[in-house]
Coordinates of N, CA and C and ligand atoms in Angstrom, one line a residue:
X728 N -125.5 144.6 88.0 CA -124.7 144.2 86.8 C -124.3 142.7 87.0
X729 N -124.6 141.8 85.9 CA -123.7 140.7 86.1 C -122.4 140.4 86.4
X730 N -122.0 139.8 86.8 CA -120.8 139.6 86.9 C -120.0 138.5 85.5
X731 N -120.8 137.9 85.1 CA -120.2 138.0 83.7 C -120.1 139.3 82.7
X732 N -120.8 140.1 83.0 CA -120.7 141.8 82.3 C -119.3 142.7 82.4
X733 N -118.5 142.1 83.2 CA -117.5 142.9 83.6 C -116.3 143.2 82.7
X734 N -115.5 144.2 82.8 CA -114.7 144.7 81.9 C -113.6 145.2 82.3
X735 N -112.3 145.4 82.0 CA -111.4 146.1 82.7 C -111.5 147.7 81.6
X736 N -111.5 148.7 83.0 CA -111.8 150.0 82.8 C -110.2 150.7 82.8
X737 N -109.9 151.3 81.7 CA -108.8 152.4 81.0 C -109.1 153.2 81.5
X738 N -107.8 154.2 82.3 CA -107.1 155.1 82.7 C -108.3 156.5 81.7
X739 N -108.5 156.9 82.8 CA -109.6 158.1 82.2 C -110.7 157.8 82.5
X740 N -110.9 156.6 82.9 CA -112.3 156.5 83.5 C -112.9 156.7 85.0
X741 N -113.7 157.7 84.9 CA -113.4 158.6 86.7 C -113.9 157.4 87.3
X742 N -114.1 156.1 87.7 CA -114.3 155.1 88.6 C -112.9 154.7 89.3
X743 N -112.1 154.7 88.1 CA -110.4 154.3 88.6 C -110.1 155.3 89.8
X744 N -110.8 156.7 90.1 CA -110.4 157.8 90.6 C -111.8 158.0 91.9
X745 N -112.4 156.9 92.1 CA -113.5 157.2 93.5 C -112.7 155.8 94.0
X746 N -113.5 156.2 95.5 CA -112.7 155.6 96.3 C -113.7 154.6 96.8
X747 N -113.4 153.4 97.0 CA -114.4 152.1 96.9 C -115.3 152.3 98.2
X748 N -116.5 151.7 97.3 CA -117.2 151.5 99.6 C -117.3 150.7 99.8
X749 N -116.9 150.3 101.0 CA -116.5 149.3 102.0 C -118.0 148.0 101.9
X750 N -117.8 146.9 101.8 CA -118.9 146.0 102.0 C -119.1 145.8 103.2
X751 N -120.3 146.1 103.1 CA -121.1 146.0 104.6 C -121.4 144.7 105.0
X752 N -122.1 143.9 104.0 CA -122.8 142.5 104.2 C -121.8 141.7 103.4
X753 N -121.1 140.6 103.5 CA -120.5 140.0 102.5 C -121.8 139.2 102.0
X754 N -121.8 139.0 100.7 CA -123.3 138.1 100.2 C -122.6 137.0 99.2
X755 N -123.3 136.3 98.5 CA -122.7 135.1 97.6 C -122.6 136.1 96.1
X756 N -122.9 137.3 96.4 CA -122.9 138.1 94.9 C -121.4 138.4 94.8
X757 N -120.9 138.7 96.1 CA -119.8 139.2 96.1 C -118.3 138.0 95.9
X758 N -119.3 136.6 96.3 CA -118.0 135.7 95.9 C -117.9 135.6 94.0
X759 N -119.1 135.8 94.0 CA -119.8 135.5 92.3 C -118.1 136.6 91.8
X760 N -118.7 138.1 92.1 CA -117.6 138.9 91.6 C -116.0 138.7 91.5
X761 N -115.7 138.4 92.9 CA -114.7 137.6 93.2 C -113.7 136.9 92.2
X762 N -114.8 136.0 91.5 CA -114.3 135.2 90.9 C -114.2 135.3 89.6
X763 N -115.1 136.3 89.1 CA -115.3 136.9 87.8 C -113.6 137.8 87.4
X764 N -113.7 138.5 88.6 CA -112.1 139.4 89.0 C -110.9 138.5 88.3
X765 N -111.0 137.4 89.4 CA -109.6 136.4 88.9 C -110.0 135.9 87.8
X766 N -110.7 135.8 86.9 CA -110.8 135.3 85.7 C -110.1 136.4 84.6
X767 N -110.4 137.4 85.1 CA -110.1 138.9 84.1 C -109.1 138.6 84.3
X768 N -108.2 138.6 85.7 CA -107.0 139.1 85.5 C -106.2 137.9 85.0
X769 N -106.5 136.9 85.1 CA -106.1 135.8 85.0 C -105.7 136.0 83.5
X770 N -106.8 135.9 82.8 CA -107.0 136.5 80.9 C -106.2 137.5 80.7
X771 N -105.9 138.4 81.6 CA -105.3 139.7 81.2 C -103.7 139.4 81.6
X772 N -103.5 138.2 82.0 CA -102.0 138.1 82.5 C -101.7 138.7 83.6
X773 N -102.7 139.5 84.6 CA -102.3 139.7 85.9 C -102.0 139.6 86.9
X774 N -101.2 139.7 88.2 CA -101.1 139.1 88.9 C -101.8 140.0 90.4
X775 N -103.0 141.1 89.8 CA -104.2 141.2 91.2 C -104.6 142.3 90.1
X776 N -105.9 142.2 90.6 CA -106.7 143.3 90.3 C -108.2 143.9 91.1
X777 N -108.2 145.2 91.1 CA -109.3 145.5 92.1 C -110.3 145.7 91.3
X778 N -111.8 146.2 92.4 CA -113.1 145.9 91.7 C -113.1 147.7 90.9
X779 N -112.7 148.4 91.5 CA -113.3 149.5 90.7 C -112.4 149.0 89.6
X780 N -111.2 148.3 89.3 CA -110.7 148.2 87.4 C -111.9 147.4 86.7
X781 N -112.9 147.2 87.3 CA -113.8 146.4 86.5 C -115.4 147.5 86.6
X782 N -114.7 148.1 87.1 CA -116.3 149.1 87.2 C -117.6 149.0 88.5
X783 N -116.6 148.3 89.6 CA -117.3 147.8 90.7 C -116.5 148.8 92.1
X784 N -117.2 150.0 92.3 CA -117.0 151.2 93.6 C -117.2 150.2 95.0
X785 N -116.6 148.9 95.0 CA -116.3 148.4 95.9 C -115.2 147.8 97.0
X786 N -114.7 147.4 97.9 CA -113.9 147.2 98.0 C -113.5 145.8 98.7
X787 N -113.2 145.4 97.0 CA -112.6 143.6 96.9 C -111.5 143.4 95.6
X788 N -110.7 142.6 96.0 CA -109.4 142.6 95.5 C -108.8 141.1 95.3
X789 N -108.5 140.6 94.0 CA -108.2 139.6 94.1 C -106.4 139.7 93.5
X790 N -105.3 138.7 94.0 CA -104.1 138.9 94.0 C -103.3 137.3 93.7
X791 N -102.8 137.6 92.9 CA -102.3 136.5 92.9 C -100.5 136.4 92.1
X792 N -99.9 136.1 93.2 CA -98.3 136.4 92.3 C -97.7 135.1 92.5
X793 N -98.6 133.8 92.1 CA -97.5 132.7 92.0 C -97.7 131.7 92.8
X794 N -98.5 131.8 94.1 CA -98.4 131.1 94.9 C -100.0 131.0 95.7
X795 N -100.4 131.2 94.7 CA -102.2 130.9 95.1 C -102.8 132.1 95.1
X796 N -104.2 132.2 94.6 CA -104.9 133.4 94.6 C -105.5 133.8 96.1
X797 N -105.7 134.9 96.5 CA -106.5 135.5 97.3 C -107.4 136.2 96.8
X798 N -108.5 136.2 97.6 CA -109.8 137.1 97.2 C -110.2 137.4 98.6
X799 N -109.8 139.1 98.7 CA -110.3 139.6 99.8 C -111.1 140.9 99.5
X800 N -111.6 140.7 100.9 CA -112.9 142.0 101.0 C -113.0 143.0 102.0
X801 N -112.9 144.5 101.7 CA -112.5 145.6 103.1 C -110.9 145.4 103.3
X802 N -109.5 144.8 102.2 CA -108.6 144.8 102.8 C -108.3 146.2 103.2
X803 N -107.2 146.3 103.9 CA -106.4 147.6 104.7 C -105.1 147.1 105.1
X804 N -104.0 148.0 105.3 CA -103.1 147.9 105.7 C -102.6 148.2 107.3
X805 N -102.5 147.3 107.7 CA -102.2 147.7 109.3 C -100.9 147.7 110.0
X806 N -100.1 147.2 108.9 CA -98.5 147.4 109.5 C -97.4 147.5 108.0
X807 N -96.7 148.3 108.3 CA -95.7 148.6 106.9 C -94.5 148.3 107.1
X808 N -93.4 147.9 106.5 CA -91.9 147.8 107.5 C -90.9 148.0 106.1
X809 N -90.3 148.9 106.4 CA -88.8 148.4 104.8 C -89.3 149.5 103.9
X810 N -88.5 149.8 103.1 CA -88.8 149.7 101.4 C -88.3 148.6 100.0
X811 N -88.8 149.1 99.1 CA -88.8 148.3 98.5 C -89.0 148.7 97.0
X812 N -88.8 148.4 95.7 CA -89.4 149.6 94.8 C -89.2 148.2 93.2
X813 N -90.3 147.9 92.9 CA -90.4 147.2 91.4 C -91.2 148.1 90.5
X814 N -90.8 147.7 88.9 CA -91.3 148.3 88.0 C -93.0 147.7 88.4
X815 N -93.8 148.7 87.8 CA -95.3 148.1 87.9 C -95.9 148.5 87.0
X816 N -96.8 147.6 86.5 CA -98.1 148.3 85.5 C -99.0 147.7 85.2
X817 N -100.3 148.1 85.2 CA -101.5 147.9 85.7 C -102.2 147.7 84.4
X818 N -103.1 147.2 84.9 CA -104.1 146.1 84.0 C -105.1 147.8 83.2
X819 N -105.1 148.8 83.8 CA -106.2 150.3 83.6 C -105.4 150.8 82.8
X820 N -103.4 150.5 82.8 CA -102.6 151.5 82.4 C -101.6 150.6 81.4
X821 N -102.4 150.2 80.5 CA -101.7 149.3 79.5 C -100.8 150.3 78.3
X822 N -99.8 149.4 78.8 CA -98.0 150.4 78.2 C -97.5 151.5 78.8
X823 N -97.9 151.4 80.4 CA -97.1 152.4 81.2 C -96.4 151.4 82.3
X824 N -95.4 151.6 82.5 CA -94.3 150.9 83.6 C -94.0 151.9 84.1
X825 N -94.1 151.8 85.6 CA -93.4 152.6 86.6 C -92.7 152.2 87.7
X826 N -91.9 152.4 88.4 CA -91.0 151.8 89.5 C -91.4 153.0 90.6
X827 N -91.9 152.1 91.7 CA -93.0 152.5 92.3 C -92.3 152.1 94.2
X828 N -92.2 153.1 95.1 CA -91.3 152.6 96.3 C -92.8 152.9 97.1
X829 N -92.4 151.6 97.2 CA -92.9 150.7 98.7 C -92.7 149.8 100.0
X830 N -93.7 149.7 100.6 CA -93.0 149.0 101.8 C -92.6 147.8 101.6
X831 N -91.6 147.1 102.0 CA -91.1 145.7 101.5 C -92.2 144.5 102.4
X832 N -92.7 144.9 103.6 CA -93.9 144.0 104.3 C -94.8 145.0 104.8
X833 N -96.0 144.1 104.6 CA -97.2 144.8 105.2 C -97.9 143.4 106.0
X834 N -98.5 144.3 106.6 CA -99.5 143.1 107.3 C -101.2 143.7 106.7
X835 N -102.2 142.9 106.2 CA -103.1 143.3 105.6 C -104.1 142.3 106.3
X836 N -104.9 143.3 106.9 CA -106.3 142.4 107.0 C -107.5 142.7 106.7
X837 N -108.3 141.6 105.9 CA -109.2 141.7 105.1 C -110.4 140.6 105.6
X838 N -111.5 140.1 104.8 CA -112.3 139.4 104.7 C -112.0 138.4 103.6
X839 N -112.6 137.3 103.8 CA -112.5 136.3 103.0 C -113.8 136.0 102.3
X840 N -113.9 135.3 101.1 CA -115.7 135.2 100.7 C -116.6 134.9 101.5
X841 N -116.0 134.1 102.4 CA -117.3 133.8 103.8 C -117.4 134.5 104.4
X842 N -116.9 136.2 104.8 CA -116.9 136.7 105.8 C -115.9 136.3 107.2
X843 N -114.9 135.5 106.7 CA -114.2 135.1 107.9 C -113.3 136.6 107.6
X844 N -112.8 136.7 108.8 CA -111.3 137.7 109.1 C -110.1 136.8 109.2
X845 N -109.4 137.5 108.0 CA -107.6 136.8 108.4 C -107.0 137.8 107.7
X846 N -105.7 137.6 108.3 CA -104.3 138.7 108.0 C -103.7 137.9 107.2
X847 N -102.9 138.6 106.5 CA -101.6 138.0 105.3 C -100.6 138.9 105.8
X848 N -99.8 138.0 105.7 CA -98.1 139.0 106.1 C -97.2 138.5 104.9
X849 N -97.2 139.8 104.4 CA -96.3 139.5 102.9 C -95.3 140.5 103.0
X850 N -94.5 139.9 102.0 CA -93.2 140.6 101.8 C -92.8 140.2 100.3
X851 N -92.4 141.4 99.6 CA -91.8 141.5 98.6 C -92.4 141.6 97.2
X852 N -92.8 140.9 96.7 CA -93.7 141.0 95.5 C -95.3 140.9 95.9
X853 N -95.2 140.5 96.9 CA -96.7 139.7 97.4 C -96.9 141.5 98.1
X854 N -96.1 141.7 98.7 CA -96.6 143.2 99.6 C -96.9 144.2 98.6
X855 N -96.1 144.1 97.4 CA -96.1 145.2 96.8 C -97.9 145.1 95.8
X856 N -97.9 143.7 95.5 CA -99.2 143.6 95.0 C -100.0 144.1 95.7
X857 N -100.5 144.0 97.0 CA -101.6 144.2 98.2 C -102.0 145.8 98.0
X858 N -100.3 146.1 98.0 CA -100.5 147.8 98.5 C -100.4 148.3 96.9
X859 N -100.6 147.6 95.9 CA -101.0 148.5 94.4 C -102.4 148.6 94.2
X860 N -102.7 146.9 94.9 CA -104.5 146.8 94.6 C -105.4 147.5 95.6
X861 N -104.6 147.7 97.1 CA -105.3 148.8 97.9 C -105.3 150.3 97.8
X862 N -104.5 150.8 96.8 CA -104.7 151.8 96.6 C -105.8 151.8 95.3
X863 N -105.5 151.2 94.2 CA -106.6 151.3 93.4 C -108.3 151.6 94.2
X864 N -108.3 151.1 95.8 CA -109.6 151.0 96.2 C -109.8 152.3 96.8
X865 N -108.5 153.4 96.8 CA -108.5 154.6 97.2 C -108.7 155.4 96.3
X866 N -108.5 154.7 95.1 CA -108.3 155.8 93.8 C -107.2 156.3 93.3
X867 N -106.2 155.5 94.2 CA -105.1 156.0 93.6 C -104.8 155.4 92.6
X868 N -103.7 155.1 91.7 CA -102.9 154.7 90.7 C -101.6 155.1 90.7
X869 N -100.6 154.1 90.2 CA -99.3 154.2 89.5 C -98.8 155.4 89.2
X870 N -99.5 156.3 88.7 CA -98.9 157.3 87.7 C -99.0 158.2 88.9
X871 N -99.4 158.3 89.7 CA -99.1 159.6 90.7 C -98.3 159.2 91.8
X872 N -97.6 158.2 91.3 CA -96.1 157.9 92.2 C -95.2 158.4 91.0
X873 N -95.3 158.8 90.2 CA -93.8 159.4 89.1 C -93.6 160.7 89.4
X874 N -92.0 160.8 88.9 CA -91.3 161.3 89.5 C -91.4 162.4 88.1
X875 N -91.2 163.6 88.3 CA -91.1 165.0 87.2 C -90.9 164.3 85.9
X876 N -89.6 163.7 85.8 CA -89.3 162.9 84.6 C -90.3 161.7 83.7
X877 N -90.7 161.1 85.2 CA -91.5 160.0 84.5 C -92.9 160.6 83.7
X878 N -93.1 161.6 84.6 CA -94.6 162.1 84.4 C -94.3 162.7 82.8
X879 N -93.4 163.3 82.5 CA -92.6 163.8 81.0 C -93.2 162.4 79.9
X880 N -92.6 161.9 80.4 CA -92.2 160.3 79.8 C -93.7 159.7 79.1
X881 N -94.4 159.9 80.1 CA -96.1 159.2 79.9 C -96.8 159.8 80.0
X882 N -96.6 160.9 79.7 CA -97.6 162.3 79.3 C -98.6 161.9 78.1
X883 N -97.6 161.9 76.8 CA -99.0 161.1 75.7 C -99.2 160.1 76.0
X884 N -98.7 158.7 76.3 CA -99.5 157.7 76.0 C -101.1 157.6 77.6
X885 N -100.5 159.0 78.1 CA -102.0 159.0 79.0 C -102.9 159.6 78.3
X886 N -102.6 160.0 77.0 CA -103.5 161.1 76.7 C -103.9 160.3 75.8
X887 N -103.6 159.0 75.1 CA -104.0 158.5 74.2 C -105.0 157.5 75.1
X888 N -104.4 157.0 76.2 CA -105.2 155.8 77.2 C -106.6 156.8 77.3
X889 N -106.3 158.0 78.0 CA -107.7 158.4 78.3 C -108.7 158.6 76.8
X890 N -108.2 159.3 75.6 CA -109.6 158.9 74.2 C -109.5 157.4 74.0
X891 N -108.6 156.5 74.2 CA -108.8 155.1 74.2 C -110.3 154.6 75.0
X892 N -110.0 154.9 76.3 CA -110.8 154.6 77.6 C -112.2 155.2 77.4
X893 N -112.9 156.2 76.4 CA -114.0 156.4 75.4 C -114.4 155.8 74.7
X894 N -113.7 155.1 73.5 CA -114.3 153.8 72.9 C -113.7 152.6 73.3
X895 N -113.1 152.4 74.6 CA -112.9 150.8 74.6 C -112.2 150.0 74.2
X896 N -111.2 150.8 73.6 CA -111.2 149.7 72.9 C -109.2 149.4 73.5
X897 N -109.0 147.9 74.0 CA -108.1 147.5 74.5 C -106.9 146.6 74.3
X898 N -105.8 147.0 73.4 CA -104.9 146.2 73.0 C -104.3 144.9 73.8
X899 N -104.3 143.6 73.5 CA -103.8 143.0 74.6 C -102.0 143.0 74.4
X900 N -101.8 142.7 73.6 CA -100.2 142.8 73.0 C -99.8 143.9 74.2
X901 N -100.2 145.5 73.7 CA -99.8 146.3 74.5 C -99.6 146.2 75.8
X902 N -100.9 145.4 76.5 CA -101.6 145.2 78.1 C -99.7 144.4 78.5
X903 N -98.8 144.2 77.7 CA -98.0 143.3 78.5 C -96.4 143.8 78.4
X904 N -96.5 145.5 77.8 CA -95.5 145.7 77.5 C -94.5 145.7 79.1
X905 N -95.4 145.7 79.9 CA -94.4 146.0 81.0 C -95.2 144.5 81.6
X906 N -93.6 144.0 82.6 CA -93.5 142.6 83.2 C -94.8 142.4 84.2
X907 N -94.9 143.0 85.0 CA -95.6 142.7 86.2 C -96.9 143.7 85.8
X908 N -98.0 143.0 85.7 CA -99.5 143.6 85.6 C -100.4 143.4 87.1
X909 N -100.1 144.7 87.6 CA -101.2 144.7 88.6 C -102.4 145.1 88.7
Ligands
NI2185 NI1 -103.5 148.2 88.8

């Protein structure tokens, strides 16, 4: 698939729900994608997004809250410390906001488009991004951190995201009702 082909994939689409595989070889395809990533999210107002929200069972993640983009490859989390808990809502889950408890620092190490290895030690908005877009690479999502109430709360508009996530079709107005797009 090109990497100009790419798309951000709505909540109902069983890719949001496999769990990425690991790059074995970093190649120049994968900086290609990389970049394609930060462009989406960039357009979409967000501040990271992973490859399965674009339809890519891989795992590369680009992040960016303010202070320069990252584009990493095979991240993981290797140290957790604190909590921490911001509203969140994701680029797949346009018009759901959830406040989401997480660790306030992580230590994440990943690959870089060359294949180089380095660690990020973040804290705070920066951690909480890493550990939204590493789960996306697990399959997880936002919505299965809510609490009895919330899950009440965003019962239809999941039901409307998933027959949306059949034809495609993606409000951007909506994509912003909540602050923070991950
Ligand atoms: Ni997300």
């Amino acid at each position: 698939m090109p990497a100009t082909a790419l798309k951000i994939r709505i909540y109902g689409d069983l890719i949001l729900r496999k769990k990425a595989k690991p790059v074995l070889k970093v190649q120049p395809r994968h900086s290609e994608v990389l970049s394609a990533m930060a462009k989406i999210m960039y357009e979409g107002g967000g501040i990271g997004l992973a490859a399965p929200q674009v339809g890519l069972s891989e795992s590369m993640i680009v992040v960016d809250v303010g202070n320069g983009l990252y584009k990493l490859i095979n991240p993981i989390i290797v140290k957790r410390e604190g909590f921490y808990a911001i509203e969140e809502g994701c680029l797949s889950l346009p018009g759901v906001c959830l406040k989401v408890k997480r660790a306030r620092k992580v230590l994440v190490r990943a690959l870089d488009e060359s294949a180089k290895s380095l660690e990020i030690e973040a804290e705070g908005l920066l951690a909480c991004c890493l550990q939204h877009e590493i789960d996306h690479l697990k399959g997880k999502l936002i919505v299965d951190y809510a609490s009895f109430i919330d899950k009440l709360k965003i019962r239809k508009k999941l039901e409307e995201l998933k027959k949306r996530s059949a034809d495609e079709s993606l409000s951007k107005s909506e994509s912003k009702s909540c602050k923070l797009q991950l």
